[in-house]
PDB file of C-alpha atoms in Angstrom:
ATOM      1  CA  MET X   1      -3.021   6.557  -6.993  1.00  0.00           C
ATOM      2  CA  LYS X   2      -6.076   7.911  -5.222  1.00  0.00           C
ATOM      3  CA  ILE X   3      -6.702   6.772  -1.657  1.00  0.00           C
ATOM      4  CA  GLY X   4      -9.862   7.837   0.137  1.00  0.00           C
ATOM      5  CA  VAL X   5     -10.256   8.418   3.872  1.00  0.00           C
ATOM      6  CA  LEU X   6     -13.799   7.861   5.163  1.00  0.00           C
ATOM      7  CA  ALA X   7     -14.602  11.297   6.580  1.00  0.00           C
ATOM      8  CA  LEU X   8     -17.513  10.546   8.937  1.00  0.00           C
ATOM      9  CA  GLN X   9     -15.397  10.870  12.095  1.00  0.00           C
ATOM     10  CA  GLY X  10     -11.755  10.690  13.177  1.00  0.00           C
ATOM     11  CA  ALA X  11      -8.352  12.083  12.199  1.00  0.00           C
ATOM     12  CA  VAL X  12      -9.083  12.470   8.477  1.00  0.00           C
ATOM     13  CA  THR X  13      -6.643  15.293   7.637  1.00  0.00           C
ATOM     14  CA  GLU X  14      -3.813  13.489   9.467  1.00  0.00           C
ATOM     15  CA  HIS X  15      -4.387  10.359   7.384  1.00  0.00           C
ATOM     16  CA  ILE X  16      -4.448  12.417   4.181  1.00  0.00           C
ATOM     17  CA  ARG X  17      -1.154  14.061   5.165  1.00  0.00           C
ATOM     18  CA  SER X  18       0.451  10.641   5.781  1.00  0.00           C
ATOM     19  CA  ILE X  19      -0.898   9.253   2.471  1.00  0.00           C
ATOM     20  CA  GLU X  20       0.528  12.214   0.579  1.00  0.00           C
ATOM     21  CA  ARG X  21       3.906  11.892   2.307  1.00  0.00           C
ATOM     22  CA  ALA X  22       3.870   8.245   1.170  1.00  0.00           C
ATOM     23  CA  GLY X  23       3.429   9.363  -2.450  1.00  0.00           C
ATOM     24  CA  ALA X  24      -0.299   8.992  -3.184  1.00  0.00           C
ATOM     25  CA  GLU X  25      -3.244  11.388  -3.395  1.00  0.00           C
ATOM     26  CA  GLY X  26      -5.516  11.489  -0.321  1.00  0.00           C
ATOM     27  CA  ILE X  27      -9.211  12.366  -0.613  1.00  0.00           C
ATOM     28  CA  ALA X  28     -11.783  12.900   2.179  1.00  0.00           C
ATOM     29  CA  ILE X  29     -14.827  10.714   1.415  1.00  0.00           C
ATOM     30  CA  LYS X  30     -18.225  11.919   2.622  1.00  0.00           C
ATOM     31  CA  GLN X  31     -20.527  10.424  -0.026  1.00  0.00           C
ATOM     32  CA  VAL X  32     -20.834   6.914  -1.460  1.00  0.00           C
ATOM     33  CA  GLN X  33     -20.380   8.169  -5.055  1.00  0.00           C
ATOM     34  CA  GLN X  34     -16.862   9.337  -4.156  1.00  0.00           C
ATOM     35  CA  LEU X  35     -15.720   5.715  -3.784  1.00  0.00           C
ATOM     36  CA  GLU X  36     -15.756   5.431  -7.577  1.00  0.00           C
ATOM     37  CA  GLY X  37     -12.336   6.079  -9.017  1.00  0.00           C
ATOM     38  CA  LEU X  38     -10.504   5.317  -5.761  1.00  0.00           C
ATOM     39  CA  ASP X  39      -7.695   2.763  -5.661  1.00  0.00           C
ATOM     40  CA  GLY X  40      -7.727   2.266  -1.868  1.00  0.00           C
ATOM     41  CA  LEU X  41      -9.676   3.297   1.238  1.00  0.00           C
ATOM     42  CA  ILE X  42      -8.781   4.063   4.868  1.00  0.00           C
ATOM     43  CA  LEU X  43     -11.313   3.670   7.691  1.00  0.00           C
ATOM     44  CA  PRO X  44      -9.969   5.946  10.458  1.00  0.00           C
ATOM     45  CA  GLY X  45     -10.334   5.898  14.229  1.00  0.00           C
ATOM     46  CA  GLY X  46     -13.123   7.518  16.215  1.00  0.00           C
ATOM     47  CA  GLU X  47     -15.976   5.760  17.988  1.00  0.00           C
ATOM     48  CA  SER X  48     -16.869   2.503  16.237  1.00  0.00           C
ATOM     49  CA  THR X  49     -20.575   2.512  17.219  1.00  0.00           C
ATOM     50  CA  THR X  50     -20.987   6.077  15.901  1.00  0.00           C
ATOM     51  CA  ILE X  51     -19.063   5.298  12.703  1.00  0.00           C
ATOM     52  CA  GLY X  52     -21.223   2.187  12.210  1.00  0.00           C
ATOM     53  CA  LYS X  53     -24.444   4.220  12.578  1.00  0.00           C
ATOM     54  CA  LEU X  54     -23.228   6.922  10.187  1.00  0.00           C
ATOM     55  CA  MET X  55     -22.113   4.316   7.642  1.00  0.00           C
ATOM     56  CA  ARG X  56     -25.593   2.798   7.697  1.00  0.00           C
ATOM     57  CA  ARG X  57     -27.266   6.203   7.503  1.00  0.00           C
ATOM     58  CA  TYR X  58     -25.230   7.248   4.453  1.00  0.00           C
ATOM     59  CA  GLU X  59     -25.422   3.767   2.862  1.00  0.00           C
ATOM     60  CA  PHE X  60     -21.685   3.101   2.975  1.00  0.00           C
ATOM     61  CA  ASN X  61     -21.878  -0.525   4.184  1.00  0.00           C
ATOM     62  CA  GLU X  62     -22.814  -2.211   0.904  1.00  0.00           C
ATOM     63  CA  ALA X  63     -20.658   0.196  -1.096  1.00  0.00           C
ATOM     64  CA  ILE X  64     -17.521  -0.524   0.983  1.00  0.00           C
ATOM     65  CA  ARG X  65     -18.200  -4.278   0.868  1.00  0.00           C
ATOM     66  CA  ALA X  66     -18.426  -4.053  -2.941  1.00  0.00           C
ATOM     67  CA  PHE X  67     -15.227  -1.957  -2.977  1.00  0.00           C
ATOM     68  CA  SER X  68     -13.439  -4.686  -1.000  1.00  0.00           C
ATOM     69  CA  GLU X  69     -14.937  -7.512  -3.060  1.00  0.00           C
ATOM     70  CA  ALA X  70     -13.412  -5.867  -6.152  1.00  0.00           C
ATOM     71  CA  GLY X  71     -10.019  -6.483  -4.515  1.00  0.00           C
ATOM     72  CA  LYS X  72      -9.352  -2.831  -3.721  1.00  0.00           C
ATOM     73  CA  PRO X  73      -7.211  -2.422  -0.569  1.00  0.00           C
ATOM     74  CA  VAL X  74      -8.874  -1.266   2.659  1.00  0.00           C
ATOM     75  CA  PHE X  75      -6.975  -0.156   5.795  1.00  0.00           C
ATOM     76  CA  GLY X  76      -8.708   0.197   9.184  1.00  0.00           C
ATOM     77  CA  THR X  77      -7.037   1.988  12.107  1.00  0.00           C
ATOM     78  CA  CYS X  78      -8.295   1.781  15.719  1.00  0.00           C
ATOM     79  CA  ALA X  79     -12.116   2.050  15.398  1.00  0.00           C
ATOM     80  CA  GLY X  80     -11.684   1.310  11.679  1.00  0.00           C
ATOM     81  CA  LEU X  81     -10.280  -2.083  12.683  1.00  0.00           C
ATOM     82  CA  ILE X  82     -13.442  -2.781  14.731  1.00  0.00           C
ATOM     83  CA  VAL X  83     -15.639  -1.780  11.783  1.00  0.00           C
ATOM     84  CA  MET X  84     -13.769  -4.250   9.508  1.00  0.00           C
ATOM     85  CA  ALA X  85     -13.958  -7.254  11.885  1.00  0.00           C
ATOM     86  CA  LYS X  86     -16.240 -10.247  11.349  1.00  0.00           C
ATOM     87  CA  HIS X  87     -16.736 -10.619  15.112  1.00  0.00           C
ATOM     88  CA  ILE X  88     -16.812  -8.067  17.957  1.00  0.00           C
ATOM     89  CA  GLN X  89     -16.640  -9.361  21.541  1.00  0.00           C
ATOM     90  CA  GLY X  90     -19.843  -8.648  23.467  1.00  0.00           C
ATOM     91  CA  GLN X  91     -21.630  -7.218  20.446  1.00  0.00           C
ATOM     92  CA  GLU X  92     -24.089  -9.190  18.340  1.00  0.00           C
ATOM     93  CA  GLU X  93     -23.922  -7.146  15.162  1.00  0.00           C
ATOM     94  CA  PRO X  94     -20.620  -6.609  13.369  1.00  0.00           C
ATOM     95  CA  HIS X  95     -20.371  -3.795  10.804  1.00  0.00           C
ATOM     96  CA  LEU X  96     -18.636  -4.592   7.488  1.00  0.00           C
ATOM     97  CA  GLU X  97     -17.483  -8.158   8.297  1.00  0.00           C
ATOM     98  CA  LEU X  98     -14.507  -7.852   5.950  1.00  0.00           C
ATOM     99  CA  MET X  99     -11.660  -9.393   7.957  1.00  0.00           C
ATOM    100  CA  ASP X 100     -11.723 -12.806   9.576  1.00  0.00           C
ATOM    101  CA  MET X 101     -10.861 -11.676  13.097  1.00  0.00           C
ATOM    102  CA  THR X 102     -12.472 -11.258  16.501  1.00  0.00           C
ATOM    103  CA  VAL X 103     -11.795  -7.934  18.204  1.00  0.00           C
ATOM    104  CA  SER X 104     -12.524  -6.450  21.612  1.00  0.00           C
ATOM    105  CA  ARG X 105     -13.231  -2.759  22.035  1.00  0.00           C
ATOM    106  CA  ASN X 106     -11.269  -0.510  24.447  1.00  0.00           C
ATOM    107  CA  ALA X 107      -9.096  -3.497  25.369  1.00  0.00           C
ATOM    108  CA  PHE X 108      -6.219  -1.230  26.382  1.00  0.00           C
ATOM    109  CA  GLY X 109      -8.339   0.798  28.787  1.00  0.00           C
ATOM    110  CA  ARG X 110      -9.700   4.317  28.804  1.00  0.00           C
ATOM    111  CA  GLN X 111      -8.327   7.605  27.459  1.00  0.00           C
ATOM    112  CA  ARG X 112      -6.001   8.180  30.428  1.00  0.00           C
ATOM    113  CA  GLU X 113      -4.382   4.799  29.756  1.00  0.00           C
ATOM    114  CA  SER X 114      -3.292   5.940  26.297  1.00  0.00           C
ATOM    115  CA  PHE X 115       0.379   5.460  25.425  1.00  0.00           C
ATOM    116  CA  GLU X 116       2.955   5.504  22.619  1.00  0.00           C
ATOM    117  CA  THR X 117       5.464   2.809  21.737  1.00  0.00           C
ATOM    118  CA  ASP X 118       7.810   1.654  18.973  1.00  0.00           C
ATOM    119  CA  LEU X 119       6.495  -1.504  17.301  1.00  0.00           C
ATOM    120  CA  PRO X 120       8.311  -3.928  15.032  1.00  0.00           C
ATOM    121  CA  VAL X 121       5.968  -4.570  12.055  1.00  0.00           C
ATOM    122  CA  LYS X 122       6.581  -7.435   9.620  1.00  0.00           C
ATOM    123  CA  GLY X 123       7.443  -6.053   6.178  1.00  0.00           C
ATOM    124  CA  ILE X 124       8.716  -2.695   7.518  1.00  0.00           C
ATOM    125  CA  ASP X 125      12.459  -2.359   8.189  1.00  0.00           C
ATOM    126  CA  GLU X 126      12.488  -0.291  11.375  1.00  0.00           C
ATOM    127  CA  THR X 127      10.019  -0.042  14.247  1.00  0.00           C
ATOM    128  CA  VAL X 128       6.837   1.973  13.670  1.00  0.00           C
ATOM    129  CA  ARG X 129       5.774   4.672  16.138  1.00  0.00           C
ATOM    130  CA  ALA X 130       2.311   3.682  17.383  1.00  0.00           C
ATOM    131  CA  VAL X 131      -0.153   5.763  19.417  1.00  0.00           C
ATOM    132  CA  PHE X 132      -2.706   3.702  21.380  1.00  0.00           C
ATOM    133  CA  ILE X 133      -5.828   5.663  22.431  1.00  0.00           C
ATOM    134  CA  ARG X 134      -8.657   3.574  23.956  1.00  0.00           C
ATOM    135  CA  ALA X 135      -7.353   0.968  21.539  1.00  0.00           C
ATOM    136  CA  PRO X 136      -9.127  -2.232  20.514  1.00  0.00           C
ATOM    137  CA  LEU X 137      -7.368  -5.576  20.408  1.00  0.00           C
ATOM    138  CA  ILE X 138      -7.394  -8.406  17.879  1.00  0.00           C
ATOM    139  CA  GLU X 139      -8.330 -11.391  20.049  1.00  0.00           C
ATOM    140  CA  SER X 140      -7.995 -14.033  17.340  1.00  0.00           C
ATOM    141  CA  VAL X 141      -7.612 -14.368  13.574  1.00  0.00           C
ATOM    142  CA  GLY X 142      -8.647 -16.873  10.907  1.00  0.00           C
ATOM    143  CA  ASP X 143      -6.305 -18.978   8.760  1.00  0.00           C
ATOM    144  CA  GLN X 144      -6.115 -16.396   5.969  1.00  0.00           C
ATOM    145  CA  VAL X 145      -4.989 -13.576   8.295  1.00  0.00           C
ATOM    146  CA  GLU X 146      -1.287 -12.810   8.770  1.00  0.00           C
ATOM    147  CA  VAL X 147      -0.209 -11.271  12.083  1.00  0.00           C
ATOM    148  CA  LEU X 148       2.178  -8.372  11.343  1.00  0.00           C
ATOM    149  CA  SER X 149       2.855  -7.173  14.897  1.00  0.00           C
ATOM    150  CA  THR X 150       2.091  -7.816  18.534  1.00  0.00           C
ATOM    151  CA  TYR X 151       2.367  -5.761  21.717  1.00  0.00           C
ATOM    152  CA  LYS X 152       2.891  -7.749  24.943  1.00  0.00           C
ATOM    153  CA  ASP X 153       1.877 -10.904  23.040  1.00  0.00           C
ATOM    154  CA  GLU X 154      -1.416  -9.306  21.877  1.00  0.00           C
ATOM    155  CA  ILE X 155      -2.138  -8.893  18.138  1.00  0.00           C
ATOM    156  CA  VAL X 156      -2.198  -5.214  17.102  1.00  0.00           C
ATOM    157  CA  THR X 157      -1.495  -5.285  13.322  1.00  0.00           C
ATOM    158  CA  ALA X 158      -2.832  -7.832  10.821  1.00  0.00           C
ATOM    159  CA  ARG X 159      -3.285  -8.334   7.091  1.00  0.00           C
ATOM    160  CA  GLN X 160      -5.653 -10.508   5.083  1.00  0.00           C
ATOM    161  CA  GLY X 161      -4.767 -10.207   1.397  1.00  0.00           C
ATOM    162  CA  HIS X 162      -5.868  -6.700   0.353  1.00  0.00           C
ATOM    163  CA  LEU X 163      -7.083  -5.837   3.874  1.00  0.00           C
ATOM    164  CA  LEU X 164      -4.890  -4.207   6.546  1.00  0.00           C
ATOM    165  CA  ALA X 165      -5.852  -3.351  10.140  1.00  0.00           C
ATOM    166  CA  CYS X 166      -4.121  -1.948  13.219  1.00  0.00           C
ATOM    167  CA  SER X 167      -5.224  -1.197  16.801  1.00  0.00           C
ATOM    168  CA  TYR X 168      -3.385   2.112  17.004  1.00  0.00           C
ATOM    169  CA  HIS X 169      -3.191   5.522  15.299  1.00  0.00           C
ATOM    170  CA  PRO X 170      -0.243   5.641  12.857  1.00  0.00           C
ATOM    171  CA  GLU X 171      -1.513   8.970  11.500  1.00  0.00           C
ATOM    172  CA  LEU X 172      -0.888  10.829  14.792  1.00  0.00           C
ATOM    173  CA  THR X 173       2.902  10.667  14.398  1.00  0.00           C
ATOM    174  CA  ASP X 174       5.392  11.865  11.781  1.00  0.00           C
ATOM    175  CA  ASP X 175       6.130   8.213  10.979  1.00  0.00           C
ATOM    176  CA  TYR X 176       4.230   7.477   7.762  1.00  0.00           C
ATOM    177  CA  ARG X 177       5.782   4.060   6.987  1.00  0.00           C
ATOM    178  CA  LEU X 178       2.615   2.067   7.728  1.00  0.00           C
ATOM    179  CA  HIS X 179       0.805   4.334   5.257  1.00  0.00           C
ATOM    180  CA  ALA X 180       3.667   3.699   2.790  1.00  0.00           C
ATOM    181  CA  TYR X 181       3.120  -0.056   3.344  1.00  0.00           C
ATOM    182  CA  PHE X 182      -0.573   0.442   2.489  1.00  0.00           C
ATOM    183  CA  VAL X 183       0.308   2.593  -0.544  1.00  0.00           C
ATOM    184  CA  ASP X 184       2.469  -0.337  -1.741  1.00  0.00           C
ATOM    185  CA  MET X 185      -0.574  -2.647  -1.364  1.00  0.00           C
ATOM    186  CA  VAL X 186      -2.574  -0.201  -3.495  1.00  0.00           C
ATOM    187  CA  ARG X 187       0.254  -0.065  -6.071  1.00  0.00           C
ATOM    188  CA  GLU X 188       0.244  -3.886  -6.266  1.00  0.00           C
ATOM    189  CA  TYR X 189      -3.537  -3.858  -6.806  1.00  0.00           C
ATOM    190  CA  LYS X 190      -3.266  -1.245  -9.587  1.00  0.00           C
ATOM    191  CA  HIS X 191      -0.472  -3.183 -11.270  1.00  0.00           C
ATOM    192  CA  SER X 192      -2.520  -6.406 -11.153  1.00  0.00           C
ATOM    193  CA  GLN X 193      -5.409  -4.594 -12.871  1.00  0.00           C
ATOM    194  CA  GLU X 194      -3.146  -3.204 -15.594  1.00  0.00           C
ATOM    195  CA  VAL X 195      -1.714  -6.676 -16.302  1.00  0.00           C
ATOM    196  CA  LYS X 196      -5.218  -8.167 -16.806  1.00  0.00           C
TER     197      LYS X 196
END
């Protein structure tokens, strides 16, 4: 299984390390052509406006939408979650519009208000170690979106079919179970293709 990490900004090597610990091959993606042959894709954290500009500049938007439309799993963390959302509070233009959710940027405050916590996540046996850094928040979700975890009654992890998103940075800890959850989604996708 080959899982790409969009390498325009963010903790790319940390995501690749977590993917590999979860039993898949991780590849840094810098060009659209590299999406071919991938089984899944991670959109990492960083600064969502910058990532959005770079994605447009390097023509990733249509390519990632096509990747998702083919049913291939996509996982957005922190800024990656913002990039995947259909609606962004206080911003007219969304980016990829993949997931039916409304998000707000920097909802947890600035850098100095960063924190770590243990989160129960639906589908994962024990709590997941989550690092929140200028984290966004999922304000609301559509009918097709399943809420996987909340922090202080706010949605911070969600799934919509082959799409997964979280407000925090799972790659900045030694806990790779959320990546393993995503690798399982990719495995299910591959199996469904083989059965066809």
